[in-house]
Amino acid sequence: MDAFEVLVDEIKTVLGPSSGLNSDDVEVEDLTHLMERYVSNADEWAPYALSNANMPYTRNLVDEGNGKANLLVLVWTPGKSSPIHDHGNAHCLMKILHGNLTETRYDFPDGDKQKPMEVKSETVHKKNAVAYMADELGLHRVSNHGSDFAVSLHLYTPPNVAKQGCHIFNPQTGTKTHLSKCGNYSAYGKRV
């Protein structure tokens, strides 16, 4: 078993058996430490890193974490980004496996007023860095400003977005739109 497979197993152990769609019992710090300890090795995660240059990014399912989480490898096209989005009341851990990704954070829009969304913070995450995001911290956008594909590992617990979707936000107006499903480009290394 390689170190990536060990990481996947350790995440399942920390998550424990499924307690339904509530992750109040999830120890985010323990999961963060597991992600930090893993040293990225492309030979280990490459089978999951399916890309498509015609898409801003691909979502590639690695594991469903005892039904309590989704572990995904995301491959980011150069010069592209995600929309500004929430996380459907889930925890999100992101580890950079290859390249750099810029995370731009925003506050939730103020009521029904339409106005441009203001940047709260912007951080460039480099290879092996780990970042945490949750709706309590606001919204974010992830961007690949590099000239090569970037790759990141994302753990979402509970897997609300995969089941119920999320909201994306217009940067000029703050208007939110519900995406009913955020599908996967591949699952377990195979195109879906």
Short mmCIF file of C-alpha atoms in Angstrom, two decimals:
data_model
loop_
_atom_site.label_atom_id
_atom_site.label_comp_id
_atom_site.label_asym_id
_atom_site.label_seq_id
_atom_site.Cartn_x
_atom_site.Cartn_y
_atom_site.Cartn_z
CA MET A 1 0.00 0.00 0.00
CA ASP A 2 1.47 3.39 -0.99
CA ALA A 3 1.29 6.54 1.17
CA PHE A 4 -1.73 7.93 -0.72
CA GLU A 5 -3.70 4.72 -0.10
CA VAL A 6 -2.65 4.86 3.56
CA LEU A 7 -3.96 8.45 3.75
CA VAL A 8 -7.33 7.37 2.31
CA ASP A 9 -7.58 4.55 4.89
CA GLU A 10 -6.55 6.82 7.77
CA ILE A 11 -9.18 9.39 6.77
CA LYS A 12 -11.86 6.65 6.85
CA THR A 13 -10.62 5.58 10.30
CA VAL A 14 -10.83 9.13 11.68
CA LEU A 15 -14.29 9.63 10.15
CA GLY A 16 -15.53 6.38 11.66
CA PRO A 17 -18.82 4.80 10.69
CA SER A 18 -21.42 7.02 9.07
CA SER A 19 -23.57 8.99 11.49
CA GLY A 20 -25.85 10.19 8.72
CA LEU A 21 -25.63 13.62 7.14
CA ASN A 22 -24.38 15.32 10.27
CA SER A 23 -20.64 15.71 10.87
CA ASP A 24 -20.72 17.34 14.30
CA ASP A 25 -18.50 14.51 15.52
CA VAL A 26 -15.82 15.08 12.86
CA GLU A 27 -12.45 16.12 14.27
CA VAL A 28 -11.27 18.63 11.67
CA GLU A 29 -7.88 19.02 13.36
CA ASP A 30 -7.19 15.27 13.14
CA LEU A 31 -8.12 15.26 9.45
CA THR A 32 -5.98 18.35 8.84
CA HIS A 33 -2.96 16.66 10.44
CA LEU A 34 -3.42 13.58 8.24
CA MET A 35 -3.54 15.74 5.11
CA GLU A 36 -0.48 17.74 6.26
CA ARG A 37 1.56 14.58 6.91
CA TYR A 38 1.01 13.23 3.40
CA VAL A 39 3.84 14.33 1.07
CA SER A 40 2.51 14.63 -2.46
CA ASN A 41 3.76 11.95 -4.83
CA ALA A 42 2.32 12.12 -8.36
CA ASP A 43 2.98 8.42 -8.95
CA GLU A 44 0.46 7.67 -6.18
CA TRP A 45 -2.41 10.06 -7.02
CA ALA A 46 -2.00 10.34 -10.83
CA PRO A 47 -4.47 7.49 -11.57
CA TYR A 48 -7.21 9.73 -10.12
CA ALA A 49 -6.11 12.98 -11.77
CA LEU A 50 -8.18 12.98 -14.96
CA SER A 51 -8.21 16.37 -16.66
CA ASN A 52 -10.14 18.13 -19.38
CA ALA A 53 -8.71 21.36 -20.82
CA ASN A 54 -12.23 22.39 -21.92
CA MET A 55 -13.41 22.59 -18.30
CA PRO A 56 -12.20 24.96 -15.56
CA TYR A 57 -11.57 21.92 -13.35
CA THR A 58 -12.51 18.27 -13.00
CA ARG A 59 -13.84 16.53 -9.89
CA ASN A 60 -12.44 13.00 -9.61
CA LEU A 61 -13.84 10.80 -6.84
CA VAL A 62 -11.23 8.84 -4.88
CA ASP A 63 -13.31 7.58 -1.94
CA GLU A 64 -16.70 8.04 -0.26
CA GLY A 65 -15.36 7.83 3.31
CA ASN A 66 -17.77 5.33 4.89
CA GLY A 67 -20.66 7.33 3.40
CA LYS A 68 -19.64 10.25 5.59
CA ALA A 69 -17.42 12.19 3.17
CA ASN A 70 -16.20 12.59 -0.37
CA LEU A 71 -12.49 12.57 -1.12
CA LEU A 72 -11.77 14.05 -4.54
CA VAL A 73 -8.76 14.90 -6.68
CA LEU A 74 -9.48 18.14 -8.54
CA VAL A 75 -7.46 19.00 -11.63
CA TRP A 76 -7.39 22.72 -12.43
CA THR A 77 -6.95 23.98 -15.98
CA PRO A 78 -4.36 26.79 -16.34
CA GLY A 79 -5.91 30.26 -16.13
CA LYS A 80 -9.27 28.95 -14.87
CA SER A 81 -11.13 29.08 -11.57
CA SER A 82 -14.17 27.83 -9.72
CA PRO A 83 -17.16 30.12 -9.31
CA ILE A 84 -17.54 31.82 -5.94
CA HIS A 85 -19.33 29.15 -3.92
CA ASP A 86 -20.46 27.84 -0.54
CA HIS A 87 -19.98 24.30 0.76
CA GLY A 88 -23.52 23.21 1.57
CA ASN A 89 -22.84 23.32 5.33
CA ALA A 90 -19.91 20.91 5.04
CA HIS A 91 -16.29 21.00 6.13
CA CYS A 92 -13.79 21.29 3.26
CA LEU A 93 -10.11 20.45 3.50
CA MET A 94 -7.93 21.15 0.46
CA LYS A 95 -4.35 19.91 0.01
CA ILE A 96 -2.27 21.08 -2.93
CA LEU A 97 -0.75 18.09 -4.72
CA HIS A 98 0.82 19.88 -7.71
CA GLY A 99 1.31 23.54 -8.61
CA ASN A 100 -0.13 26.55 -6.79
CA LEU A 101 -3.75 27.53 -6.25
CA THR A 102 -5.06 30.93 -5.22
CA GLU A 103 -7.94 30.95 -2.76
CA THR A 104 -9.99 34.15 -2.66
CA ARG A 105 -12.43 34.45 0.24
CA TYR A 106 -15.59 36.55 0.43
CA ASP A 107 -18.28 37.28 3.01
CA PHE A 108 -21.80 36.15 2.22
CA PRO A 109 -23.76 38.89 0.40
CA ASP A 110 -25.67 41.35 2.58
CA GLY A 111 -29.35 40.48 2.23
CA ASP A 112 -31.05 41.25 -1.08
CA LYS A 113 -28.84 44.20 -2.00
CA GLN A 114 -27.14 43.71 -5.33
CA LYS A 115 -23.55 44.93 -5.23
CA PRO A 116 -20.12 43.63 -6.17
CA MET A 117 -18.72 41.07 -3.77
CA GLU A 118 -15.76 42.30 -1.77
CA VAL A 119 -12.59 40.26 -1.37
CA LYS A 120 -12.00 39.35 2.27
CA SER A 121 -8.62 37.66 1.75
CA GLU A 122 -6.49 36.06 -0.91
CA THR A 123 -3.93 33.33 -0.28
CA VAL A 124 -1.66 31.43 -2.64
CA HIS A 125 -1.41 27.81 -1.51
CA LYS A 126 1.70 25.97 -2.70
CA LYS A 127 2.43 22.27 -3.08
CA ASN A 128 1.69 20.30 0.12
CA ALA A 129 -0.15 23.21 1.79
CA VAL A 130 -3.49 22.41 3.46
CA ALA A 131 -6.38 24.87 3.76
CA TYR A 132 -9.69 24.60 5.61
CA MET A 133 -12.99 26.14 4.52
CA ALA A 134 -16.56 26.02 5.85
CA ASP A 135 -19.63 28.17 5.38
CA GLU A 136 -19.04 29.76 8.82
CA LEU A 137 -15.90 31.30 7.29
CA GLY A 138 -17.70 32.66 4.22
CA LEU A 139 -17.45 31.86 0.53
CA HIS A 140 -14.46 31.25 -1.70
CA ARG A 141 -13.17 30.86 -5.22
CA VAL A 142 -10.16 28.72 -6.14
CA SER A 143 -8.05 29.74 -9.15
CA ASN A 144 -5.12 28.35 -11.09
CA HIS A 145 -3.11 31.35 -12.27
CA GLY A 146 -0.26 29.12 -13.45
CA SER A 147 0.62 27.95 -16.95
CA ASP A 148 0.36 24.23 -16.09
CA PHE A 149 -2.45 22.10 -14.65
CA ALA A 150 -2.65 22.24 -10.85
CA VAL A 151 -3.94 19.35 -8.74
CA SER A 152 -5.54 19.36 -5.29
CA LEU A 153 -7.04 16.82 -2.92
CA HIS A 154 -10.40 17.82 -1.35
CA LEU A 155 -12.19 16.22 1.57
CA TYR A 156 -15.84 17.22 2.02
CA THR A 157 -17.64 16.01 5.12
CA PRO A 158 -20.53 15.47 5.17
CA PRO A 159 -20.91 14.95 1.40
CA ASN A 160 -23.76 17.50 1.17
CA VAL A 161 -22.66 19.10 -2.10
CA ALA A 162 -22.56 15.75 -3.91
CA LYS A 163 -26.06 14.97 -2.66
CA GLN A 164 -27.81 18.35 -2.46
CA GLY A 165 -25.67 20.76 -4.48
CA CYS A 166 -24.33 24.15 -3.47
CA HIS A 167 -24.78 27.83 -4.23
CA ILE A 168 -22.64 29.87 -6.59
CA PHE A 169 -22.50 33.66 -6.41
CA ASN A 170 -22.25 36.31 -9.12
CA PRO A 171 -19.15 38.43 -8.33
CA GLN A 172 -20.73 41.61 -9.77
CA THR A 173 -24.10 41.40 -7.99
CA GLY A 174 -23.78 38.84 -5.18
CA THR A 175 -26.82 37.03 -6.58
CA LYS A 176 -26.82 33.37 -5.63
CA THR A 177 -27.84 30.45 -7.82
CA HIS A 178 -28.40 26.91 -6.60
CA LEU A 179 -26.55 24.13 -8.43
CA SER A 180 -28.55 21.00 -7.74
CA LYS A 181 -25.62 18.65 -8.25
CA CYS A 182 -21.87 18.94 -8.51
CA GLY A 183 -21.05 15.83 -10.50
CA ASN A 184 -17.84 13.91 -10.81
CA TYR A 185 -15.74 13.70 -13.95
CA SER A 186 -14.42 10.31 -12.87
CA ALA A 187 -14.83 7.83 -10.03
CA TYR A 188 -12.07 5.56 -8.71
CA GLY A 189 -9.85 6.39 -11.69
CA LYS A 190 -12.49 5.66 -14.35
CA ARG A 191 -14.33 8.27 -16.46
CA VAL A 192 -18.06 8.49 -15.63
#
